[in-house]
Coordinates of C-alpha atoms in Angstrom, one line a residue:
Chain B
X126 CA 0.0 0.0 0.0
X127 CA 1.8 3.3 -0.7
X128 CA 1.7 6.5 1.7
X129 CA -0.3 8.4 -0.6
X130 CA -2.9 6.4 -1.0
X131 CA -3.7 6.1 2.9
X132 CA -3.4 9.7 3.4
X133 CA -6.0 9.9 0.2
X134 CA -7.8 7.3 2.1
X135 CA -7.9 8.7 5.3
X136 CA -9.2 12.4 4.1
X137 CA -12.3 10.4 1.8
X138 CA -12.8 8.5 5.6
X139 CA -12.7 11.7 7.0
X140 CA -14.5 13.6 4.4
X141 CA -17.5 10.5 4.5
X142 CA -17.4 10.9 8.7
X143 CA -18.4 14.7 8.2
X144 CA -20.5 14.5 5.3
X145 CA -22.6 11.6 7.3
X146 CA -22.9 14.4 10.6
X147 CA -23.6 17.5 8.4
X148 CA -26.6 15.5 6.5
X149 CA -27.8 13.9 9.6
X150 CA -27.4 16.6 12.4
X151 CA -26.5 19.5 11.0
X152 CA -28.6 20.3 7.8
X153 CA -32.3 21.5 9.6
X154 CA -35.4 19.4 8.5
X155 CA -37.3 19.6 5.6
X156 CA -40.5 21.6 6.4
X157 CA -42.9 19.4 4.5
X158 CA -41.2 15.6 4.0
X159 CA -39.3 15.9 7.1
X160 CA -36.4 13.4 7.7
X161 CA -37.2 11.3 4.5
X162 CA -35.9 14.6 2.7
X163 CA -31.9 13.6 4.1
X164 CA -31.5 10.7 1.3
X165 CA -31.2 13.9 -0.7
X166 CA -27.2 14.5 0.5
X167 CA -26.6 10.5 -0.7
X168 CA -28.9 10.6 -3.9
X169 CA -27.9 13.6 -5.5
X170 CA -23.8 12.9 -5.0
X171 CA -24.2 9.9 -5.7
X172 CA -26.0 10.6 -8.9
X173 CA -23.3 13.0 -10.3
X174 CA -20.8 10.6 -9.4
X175 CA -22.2 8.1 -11.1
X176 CA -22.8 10.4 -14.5
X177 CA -18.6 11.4 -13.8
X178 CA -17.6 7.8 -14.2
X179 CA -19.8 7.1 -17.4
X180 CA -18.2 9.8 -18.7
X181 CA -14.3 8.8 -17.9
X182 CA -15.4 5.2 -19.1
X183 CA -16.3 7.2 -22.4
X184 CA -13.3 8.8 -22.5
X185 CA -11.2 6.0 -21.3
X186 CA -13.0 3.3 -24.2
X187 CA -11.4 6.0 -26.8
X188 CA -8.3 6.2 -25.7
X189 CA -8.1 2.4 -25.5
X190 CA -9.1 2.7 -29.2
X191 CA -6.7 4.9 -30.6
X192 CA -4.1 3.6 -28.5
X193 CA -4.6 0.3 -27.2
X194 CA -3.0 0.8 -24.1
X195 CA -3.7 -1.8 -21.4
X196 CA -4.3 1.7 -18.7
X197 CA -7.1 3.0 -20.9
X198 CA -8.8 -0.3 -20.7
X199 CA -7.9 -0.8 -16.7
X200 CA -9.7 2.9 -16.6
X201 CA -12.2 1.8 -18.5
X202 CA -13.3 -1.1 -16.2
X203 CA -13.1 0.1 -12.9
X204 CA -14.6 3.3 -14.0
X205 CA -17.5 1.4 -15.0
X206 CA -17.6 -1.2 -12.4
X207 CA -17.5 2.1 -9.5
X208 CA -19.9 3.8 -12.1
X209 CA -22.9 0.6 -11.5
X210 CA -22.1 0.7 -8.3
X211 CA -23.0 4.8 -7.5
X212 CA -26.1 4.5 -10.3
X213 CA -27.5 1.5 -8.1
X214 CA -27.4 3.6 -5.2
X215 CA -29.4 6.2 -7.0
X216 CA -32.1 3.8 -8.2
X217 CA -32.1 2.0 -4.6
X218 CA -32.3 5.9 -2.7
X219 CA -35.0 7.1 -4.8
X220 CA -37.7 5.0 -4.1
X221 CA -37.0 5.0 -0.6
X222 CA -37.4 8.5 -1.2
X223 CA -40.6 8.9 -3.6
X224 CA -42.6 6.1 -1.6
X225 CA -43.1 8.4 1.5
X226 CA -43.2 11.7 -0.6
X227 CA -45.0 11.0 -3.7
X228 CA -46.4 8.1 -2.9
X229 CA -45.3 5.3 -5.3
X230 CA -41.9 3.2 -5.3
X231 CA -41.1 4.9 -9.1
X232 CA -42.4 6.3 -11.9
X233 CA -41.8 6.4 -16.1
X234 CA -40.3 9.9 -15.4
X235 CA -37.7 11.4 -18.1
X236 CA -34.9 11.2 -15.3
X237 CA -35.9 8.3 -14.1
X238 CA -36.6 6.5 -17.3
X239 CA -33.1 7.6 -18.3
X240 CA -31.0 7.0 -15.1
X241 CA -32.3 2.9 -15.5
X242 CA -31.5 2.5 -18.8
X243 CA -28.0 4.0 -18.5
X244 CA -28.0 1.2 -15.4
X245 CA -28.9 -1.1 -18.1
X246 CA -26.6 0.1 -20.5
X247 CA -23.4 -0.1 -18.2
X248 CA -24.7 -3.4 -16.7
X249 CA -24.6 -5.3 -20.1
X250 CA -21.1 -3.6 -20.3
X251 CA -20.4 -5.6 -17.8
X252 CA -21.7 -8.9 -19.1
X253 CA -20.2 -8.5 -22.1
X254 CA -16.4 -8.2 -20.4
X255 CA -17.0 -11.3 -18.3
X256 CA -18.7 -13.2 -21.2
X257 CA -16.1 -12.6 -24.4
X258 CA -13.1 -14.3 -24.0
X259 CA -9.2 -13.5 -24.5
X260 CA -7.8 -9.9 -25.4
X261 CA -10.4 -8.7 -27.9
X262 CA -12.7 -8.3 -25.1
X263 CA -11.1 -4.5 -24.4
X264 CA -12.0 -3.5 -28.3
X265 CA -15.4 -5.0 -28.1
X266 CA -16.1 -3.5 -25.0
X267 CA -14.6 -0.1 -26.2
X268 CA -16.9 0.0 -28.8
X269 CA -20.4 -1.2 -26.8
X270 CA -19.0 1.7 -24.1
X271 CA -19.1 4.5 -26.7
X272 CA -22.6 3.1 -28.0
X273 CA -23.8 3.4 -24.5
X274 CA -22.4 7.3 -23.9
X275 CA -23.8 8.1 -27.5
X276 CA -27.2 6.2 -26.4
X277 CA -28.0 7.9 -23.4
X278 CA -28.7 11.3 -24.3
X279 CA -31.0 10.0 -27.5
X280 CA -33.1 8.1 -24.4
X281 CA -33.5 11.8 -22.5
X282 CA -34.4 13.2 -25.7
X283 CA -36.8 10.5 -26.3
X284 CA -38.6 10.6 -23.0
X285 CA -38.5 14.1 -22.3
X286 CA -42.5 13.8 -23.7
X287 CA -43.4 11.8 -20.6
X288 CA -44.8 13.8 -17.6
X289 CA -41.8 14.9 -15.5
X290 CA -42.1 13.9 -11.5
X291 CA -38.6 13.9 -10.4
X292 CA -38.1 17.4 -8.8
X293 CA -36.4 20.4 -10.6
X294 CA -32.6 20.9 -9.7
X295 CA -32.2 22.9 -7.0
X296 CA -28.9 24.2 -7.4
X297 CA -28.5 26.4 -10.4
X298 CA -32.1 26.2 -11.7
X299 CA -34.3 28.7 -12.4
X300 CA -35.8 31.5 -10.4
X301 CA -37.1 30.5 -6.6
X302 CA -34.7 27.7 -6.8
X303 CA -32.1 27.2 -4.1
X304 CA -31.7 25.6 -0.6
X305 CA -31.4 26.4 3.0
X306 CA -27.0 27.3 3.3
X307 CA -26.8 24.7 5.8
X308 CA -28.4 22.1 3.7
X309 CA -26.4 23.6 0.7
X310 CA -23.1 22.8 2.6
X311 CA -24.2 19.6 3.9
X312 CA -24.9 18.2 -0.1
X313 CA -21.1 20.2 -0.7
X314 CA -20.2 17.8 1.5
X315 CA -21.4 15.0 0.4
X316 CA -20.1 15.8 -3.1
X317 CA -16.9 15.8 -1.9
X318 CA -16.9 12.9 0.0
X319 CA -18.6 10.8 -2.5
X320 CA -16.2 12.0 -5.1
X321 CA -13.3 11.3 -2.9
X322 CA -14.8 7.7 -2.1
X323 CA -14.9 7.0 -6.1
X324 CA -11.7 8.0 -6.7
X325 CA -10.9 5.2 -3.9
X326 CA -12.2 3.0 -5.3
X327 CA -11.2 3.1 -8.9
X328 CA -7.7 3.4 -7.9
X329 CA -8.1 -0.1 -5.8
X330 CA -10.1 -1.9 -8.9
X331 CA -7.6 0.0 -11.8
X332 CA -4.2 -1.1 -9.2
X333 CA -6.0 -4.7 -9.1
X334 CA -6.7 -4.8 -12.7
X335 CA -3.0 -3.8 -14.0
X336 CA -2.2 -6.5 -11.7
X337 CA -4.4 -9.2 -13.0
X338 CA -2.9 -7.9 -16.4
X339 CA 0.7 -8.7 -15.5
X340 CA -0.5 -12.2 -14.0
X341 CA -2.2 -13.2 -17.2
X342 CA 1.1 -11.5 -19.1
X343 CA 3.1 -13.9 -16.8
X344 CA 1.1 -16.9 -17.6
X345 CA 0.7 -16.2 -21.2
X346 CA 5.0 -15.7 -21.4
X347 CA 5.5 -19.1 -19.1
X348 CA 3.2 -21.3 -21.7
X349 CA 5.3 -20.0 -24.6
X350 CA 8.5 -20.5 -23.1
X351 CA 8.1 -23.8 -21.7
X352 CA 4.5 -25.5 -22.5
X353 CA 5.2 -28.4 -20.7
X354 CA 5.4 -26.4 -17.4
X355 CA 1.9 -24.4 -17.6
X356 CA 0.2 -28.0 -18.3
X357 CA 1.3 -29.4 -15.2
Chain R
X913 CA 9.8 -0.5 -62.0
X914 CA 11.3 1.1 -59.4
X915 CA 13.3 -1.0 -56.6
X916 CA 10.7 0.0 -53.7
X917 CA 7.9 -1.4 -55.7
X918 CA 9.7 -4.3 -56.6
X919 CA 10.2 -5.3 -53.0
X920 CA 6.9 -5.0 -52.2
X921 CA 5.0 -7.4 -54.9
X922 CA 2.5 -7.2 -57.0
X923 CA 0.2 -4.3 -55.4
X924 CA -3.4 -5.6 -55.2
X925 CA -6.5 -2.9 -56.1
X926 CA -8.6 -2.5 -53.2
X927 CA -12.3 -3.1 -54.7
X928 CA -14.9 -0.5 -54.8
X929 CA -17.1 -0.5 -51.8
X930 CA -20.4 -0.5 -54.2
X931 CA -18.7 -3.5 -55.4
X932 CA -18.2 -5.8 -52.7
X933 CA -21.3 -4.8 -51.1
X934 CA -23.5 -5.8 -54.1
X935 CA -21.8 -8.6 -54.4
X936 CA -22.2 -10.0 -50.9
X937 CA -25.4 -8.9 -50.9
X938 CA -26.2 -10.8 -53.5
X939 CA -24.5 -13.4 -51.8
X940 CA -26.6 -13.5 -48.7
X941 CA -29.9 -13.1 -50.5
X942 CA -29.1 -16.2 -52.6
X943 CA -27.8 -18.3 -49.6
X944 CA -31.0 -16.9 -47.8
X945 CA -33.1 -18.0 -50.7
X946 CA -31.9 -21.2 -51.3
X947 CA -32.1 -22.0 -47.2
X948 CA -34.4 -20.2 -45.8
X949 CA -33.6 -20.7 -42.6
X950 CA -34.1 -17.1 -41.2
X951 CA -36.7 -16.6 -42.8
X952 CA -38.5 -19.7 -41.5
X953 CA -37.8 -19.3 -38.1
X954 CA -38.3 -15.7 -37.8
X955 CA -41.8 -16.4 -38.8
X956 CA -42.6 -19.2 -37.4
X957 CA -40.9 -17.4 -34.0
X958 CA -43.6 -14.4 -34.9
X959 CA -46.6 -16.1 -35.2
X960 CA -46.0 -18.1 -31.9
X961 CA -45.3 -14.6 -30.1
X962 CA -48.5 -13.1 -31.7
X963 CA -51.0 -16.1 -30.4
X964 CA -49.3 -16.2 -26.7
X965 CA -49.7 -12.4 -26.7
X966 CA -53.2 -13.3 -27.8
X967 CA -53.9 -15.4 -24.8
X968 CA -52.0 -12.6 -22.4
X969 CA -54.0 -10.2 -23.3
X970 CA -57.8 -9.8 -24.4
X971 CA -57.1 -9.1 -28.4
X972 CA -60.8 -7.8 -29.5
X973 CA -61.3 -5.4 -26.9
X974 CA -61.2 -1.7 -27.5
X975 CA -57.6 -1.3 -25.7
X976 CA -56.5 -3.4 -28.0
X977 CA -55.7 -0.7 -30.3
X978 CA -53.4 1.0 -27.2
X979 CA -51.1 -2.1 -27.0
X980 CA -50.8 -3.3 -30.0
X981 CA -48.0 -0.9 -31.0
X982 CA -46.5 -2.7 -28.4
X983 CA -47.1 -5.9 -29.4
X984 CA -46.2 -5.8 -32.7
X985 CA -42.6 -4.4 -32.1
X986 CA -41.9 -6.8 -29.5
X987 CA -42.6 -9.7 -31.4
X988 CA -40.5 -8.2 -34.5
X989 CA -37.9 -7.1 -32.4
X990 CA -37.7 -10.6 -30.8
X991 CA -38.3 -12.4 -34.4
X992 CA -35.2 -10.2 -35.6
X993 CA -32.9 -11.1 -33.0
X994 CA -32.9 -15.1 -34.1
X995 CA -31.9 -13.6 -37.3
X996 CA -29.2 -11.7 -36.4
X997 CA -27.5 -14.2 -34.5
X998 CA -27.3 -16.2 -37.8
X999 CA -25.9 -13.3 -39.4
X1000 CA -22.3 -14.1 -38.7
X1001 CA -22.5 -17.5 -37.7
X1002 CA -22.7 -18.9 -41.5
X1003 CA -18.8 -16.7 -41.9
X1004 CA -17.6 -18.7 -39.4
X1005 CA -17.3 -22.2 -40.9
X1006 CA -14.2 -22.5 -43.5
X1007 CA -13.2 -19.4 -41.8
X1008 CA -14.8 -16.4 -44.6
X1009 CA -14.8 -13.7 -41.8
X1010 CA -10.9 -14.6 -41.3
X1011 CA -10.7 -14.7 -45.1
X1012 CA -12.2 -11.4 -45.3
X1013 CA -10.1 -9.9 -42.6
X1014 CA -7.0 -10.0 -44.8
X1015 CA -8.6 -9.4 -47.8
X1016 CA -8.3 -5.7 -49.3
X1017 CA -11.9 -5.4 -49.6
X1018 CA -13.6 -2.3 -47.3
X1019 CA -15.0 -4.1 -44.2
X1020 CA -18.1 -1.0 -44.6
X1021 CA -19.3 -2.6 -47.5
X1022 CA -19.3 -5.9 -45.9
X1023 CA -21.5 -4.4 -42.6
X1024 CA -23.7 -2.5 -44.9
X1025 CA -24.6 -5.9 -47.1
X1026 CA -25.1 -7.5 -43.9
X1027 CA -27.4 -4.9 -42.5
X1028 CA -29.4 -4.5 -45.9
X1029 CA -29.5 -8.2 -45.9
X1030 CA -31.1 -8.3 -42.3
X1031 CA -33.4 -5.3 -43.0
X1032 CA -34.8 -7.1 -46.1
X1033 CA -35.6 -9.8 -44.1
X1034 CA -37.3 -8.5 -41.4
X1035 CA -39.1 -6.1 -43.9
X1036 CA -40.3 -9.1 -45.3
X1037 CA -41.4 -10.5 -41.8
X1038 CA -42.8 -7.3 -41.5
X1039 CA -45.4 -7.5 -44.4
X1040 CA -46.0 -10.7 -43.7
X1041 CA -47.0 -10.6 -40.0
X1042 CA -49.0 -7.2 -40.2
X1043 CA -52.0 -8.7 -42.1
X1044 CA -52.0 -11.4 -39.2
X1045 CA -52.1 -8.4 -36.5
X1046 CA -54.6 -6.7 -38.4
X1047 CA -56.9 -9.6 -38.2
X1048 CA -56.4 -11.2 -34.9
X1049 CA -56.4 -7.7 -32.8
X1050 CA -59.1 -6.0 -35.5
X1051 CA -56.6 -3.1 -36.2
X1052 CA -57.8 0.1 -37.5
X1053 CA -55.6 2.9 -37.8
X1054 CA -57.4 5.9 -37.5
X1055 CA -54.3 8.4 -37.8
X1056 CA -52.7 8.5 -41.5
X1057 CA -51.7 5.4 -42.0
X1058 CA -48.8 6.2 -44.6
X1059 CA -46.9 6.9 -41.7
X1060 CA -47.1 3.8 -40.4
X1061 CA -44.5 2.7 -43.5
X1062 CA -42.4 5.3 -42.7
X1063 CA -41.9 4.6 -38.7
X1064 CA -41.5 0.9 -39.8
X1065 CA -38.8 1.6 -42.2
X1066 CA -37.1 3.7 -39.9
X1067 CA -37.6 1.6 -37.1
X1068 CA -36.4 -2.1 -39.0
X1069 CA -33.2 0.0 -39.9
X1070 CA -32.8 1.0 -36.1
X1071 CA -33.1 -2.4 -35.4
X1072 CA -30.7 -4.0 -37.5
X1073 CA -27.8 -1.6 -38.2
X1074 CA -27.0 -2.3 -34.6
X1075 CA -28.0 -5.8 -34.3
X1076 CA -25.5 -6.3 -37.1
X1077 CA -23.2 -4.9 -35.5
X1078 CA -23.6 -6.5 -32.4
X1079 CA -24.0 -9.5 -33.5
X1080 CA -20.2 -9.0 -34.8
X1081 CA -19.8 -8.4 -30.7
X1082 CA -21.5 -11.0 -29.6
X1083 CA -20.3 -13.8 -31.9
X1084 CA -17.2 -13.9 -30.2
X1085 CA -18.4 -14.2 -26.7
X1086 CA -18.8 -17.6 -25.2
X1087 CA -22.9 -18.1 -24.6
X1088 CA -23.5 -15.9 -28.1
X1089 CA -27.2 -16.6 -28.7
X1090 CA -27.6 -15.3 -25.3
X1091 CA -25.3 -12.4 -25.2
X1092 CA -26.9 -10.2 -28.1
X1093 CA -30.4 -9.6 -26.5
X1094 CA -28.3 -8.3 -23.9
X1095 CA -26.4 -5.7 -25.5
X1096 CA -28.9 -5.3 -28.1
X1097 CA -31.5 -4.4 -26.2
X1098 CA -30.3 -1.5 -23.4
X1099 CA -29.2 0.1 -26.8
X1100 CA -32.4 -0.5 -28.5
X1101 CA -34.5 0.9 -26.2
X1102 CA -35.0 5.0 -27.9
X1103 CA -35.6 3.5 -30.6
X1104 CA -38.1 1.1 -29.3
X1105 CA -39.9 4.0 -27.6
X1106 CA -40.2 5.6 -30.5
X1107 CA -41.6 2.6 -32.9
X1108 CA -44.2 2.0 -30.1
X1109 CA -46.0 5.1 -29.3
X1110 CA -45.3 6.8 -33.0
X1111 CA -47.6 3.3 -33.9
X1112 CA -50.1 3.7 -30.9
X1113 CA -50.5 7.3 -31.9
X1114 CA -51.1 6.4 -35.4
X1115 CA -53.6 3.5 -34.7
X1116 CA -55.4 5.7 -31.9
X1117 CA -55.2 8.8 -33.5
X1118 CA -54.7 10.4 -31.0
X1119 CA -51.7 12.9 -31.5
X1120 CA -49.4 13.2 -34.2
X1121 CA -46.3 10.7 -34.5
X1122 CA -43.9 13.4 -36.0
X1123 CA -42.1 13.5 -32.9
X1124 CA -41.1 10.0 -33.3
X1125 CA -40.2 10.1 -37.0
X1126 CA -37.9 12.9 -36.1
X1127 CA -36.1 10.8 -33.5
X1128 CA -36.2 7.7 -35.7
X1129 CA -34.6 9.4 -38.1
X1130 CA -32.2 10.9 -35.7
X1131 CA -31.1 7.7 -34.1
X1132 CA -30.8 6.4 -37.4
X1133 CA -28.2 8.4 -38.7
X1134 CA -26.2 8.6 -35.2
X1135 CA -26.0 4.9 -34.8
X1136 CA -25.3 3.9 -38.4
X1137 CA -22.5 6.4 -38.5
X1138 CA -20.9 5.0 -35.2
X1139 CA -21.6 1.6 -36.6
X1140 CA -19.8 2.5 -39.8
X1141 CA -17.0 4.3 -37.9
X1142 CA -16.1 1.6 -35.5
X1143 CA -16.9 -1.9 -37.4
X1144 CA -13.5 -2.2 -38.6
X1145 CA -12.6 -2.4 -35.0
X1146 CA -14.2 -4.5 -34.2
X1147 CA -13.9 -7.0 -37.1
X1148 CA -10.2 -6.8 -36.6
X1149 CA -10.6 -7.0 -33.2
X1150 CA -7.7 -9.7 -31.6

């Protein structure tokens, strides 16, 4: 383990510590949903977080392409693996959320609609690594990856005609928007922390996956040099 | 003859694109023709998708007309998928899509024959299974029915330019029959919306489809160029 990644890991632990008190005690309650309205500083960061690794796994699937360099395609994976795992926070926090506020578990909303299918989208991702076999698995994957970042906005623009339920952005919307300062500083937090956590953990999964790399390199050299000895 | 040119051989002339995709089109249609093995099955899958549906839901009553839409692009886009998984499969024996690999031909014209190939058979489906709709669910369209043709071109080409394509993908993966629905379909899925409610609008009437023609037509052009764009990837892909 190097020093800088358990000072990094000690700030995210630190950040998480004081994002978790500022959402829970330190942000007031909601006037009208009460304390259901707190899901808000885990939904909303995790959200963006999720949208910032579909992004880099976008950008990471192109540089594989043009390059073919075993980082792009470690990026790639652990960008989308930490990417599934922040979107199925988002889709499990919601309904927790819209059952006690609106009512139902979910809805065919535009931002709802959407979030799911990019789910979808990254989850056969996914499937597709662990189900094609041997080293063009990176260039079909790159290529399924940028269909799924080129997909996504054509299935916003394509449900945007359904009745919108999900609330309007609060941060940087339109007129009347904004929040309480202490709730705006407790979601700050969060942001931070939940950004700081992904970063974590795509360093862990992209260390472990130039690792596996170099194993299967190793494996790969020892068959060719003596074929006897990897039969064994 | 200069010395360079001498080293390197006898230079071989790429063939035109138009060229190569005629003639593999031509190709497919006769192989398809002679076998008729999509064909076959995608009907015969069809048909038993439209009487299950049938005994799912109630298929004279007056709602009828709201989920048919539905219904009828489900069972194509399911009828589709058994032939796209064939699309490939036949290059693999005596090793054509390794033949084709090294040859100088454009691997574009090669995905576009494949995809025209596939969208004349499912048009085919298409005209075939859309008299058995009308009559078992008592269709009427009440909007203009002309656009009907026009969302189902659209849509078929949706369809197929990336089940081609993944098909490519998904040939190579261990469990392939299974593998393309599930790439296929997350992908699918704007273009899906569209096909079903520009077809429930027409048949109800109810609003105009134009929307959806506008998207079909957008998701058509955006995912045949990235098709286009990135099939020699992935036909090299090692």
């Amino acid at each position: 383990m190097k020093p800088g990644f358990l000072i990094f890991a000690l700030v995210t632990f630190g950040l998480l510590s004081y994002g978790l008190y500022a959402g829970m005690v330190g942000a007031p309650t909601e006037q009208t949903m009460g304390n259901v309205q707190r899901i808000f500083y885990y939904h909303v960061p995790s959200a963006w977080v999720a949208f910032l690794c579909f992004f880099a796994n976008f950008l990471a699937s192109i540089w594989y392409l043009v390059q073919r360099s075993q980082r792009a395609d470690a990026v790639a994976l652990s960008t989308a693996e930490v990417g599934v795992v922040f979107c199925t926070v988002v889709l499990i926090t919601g309904p927790l959320w819209a059952k006690p506020v609106w009512g139902i578990w979910w809805t065919w909303d535009a931002r709802l609609t959407s979030t799911l299918v990019l789910w979808l989208i990254y989850v056969s991702y996914l499937v597709l690594r662990r189900f094609a076999a041997g080293a063009q698995t990176q260039v079909l994957a790159a290529a399924l990856a940028i269909f799924g970042f080129v997909d996504v906005p054509i299935v916003y623009l394509s449900i945007r005609y359904f009745r919108t339920q999900h609330p309007q952005p609060v941060i940087g919307g339109g007129e009347g928007s904004g929040i309480h300062p202490a709730m705006l500083s407790a979601l700050l937090w969060n942001f931070a922390a939940f950004s700081a956590l992904a970063i974590m953990l795509i360093w862990v999964r992209y260390r472990l996956q130039i690792m596996e790399q170099q194993v299967e390199e190793a494996h790969a050299e020892r068959a060719l040099l003596d074929p006897e000895a990897h039969t064994k | 003859m200069s010395r360079t040119a001498a080293i390197a051989g006898p230079t071989i002339a790429s063939p035109g694109l138009f060229r190569v995709l005629r003639n593999s089109l031509v190709k497919d249609l006769r192989l398809e023709w002679r076998s008729k093995d999509a064909i076959n099955s995608m009907l015969f899958f069809a048909l038993l998708v439209v009487v299950i549906f049938s005994f799912a839901f109630e298929p004279t009553a007056e709602e009828s007309r709201r989920v048919a839409g539905g219904l009828i692009w489900v069972s194509f886009l399911f009828a589709a998928v058994v032939a796209l998984n064939q699309t490939w499969a036949r290059e693999l024996r005596n090793q054509v899509l390794d033949a084709y690999r090294v040859s100088p031909a454009p691997p574009v014209s090669l995905f576009l024959s494949k995809a025209i190939a596939n969208f004349i058979f499912v048009c085919v489906l298409e005209a075939v299974m859309t008299p058995l709709f009308v009559v078992f669910y008592d269709l009427r369209a009440i909007g203009p029915i002309y656009q009907l043709a026009v969302i189902g071109l659209l849509g078929t080409w949706a369809l197929v330019v990336n089940g081609t394509f993944f098909a490519a993908i998904s040939i190579r993966t261990r469990s392939r029959e299974i593998m393309l629905p599930l790439i296929l379909f997350p992908v699918s899925i704007p273009a899906l919306i569209a096909m079903v409610d520009g077809t429930r609008m027409i048949l109800t009437g109810e609003a105009s489809p134009q929307f959806w023609i506008q998207l079909l037509a957008v998701y058509d052009v955006v995912f045949t160029t990235v098709c286009i764009f990135l099939f020699e990837t992935v036909l090299n892909a090692e």
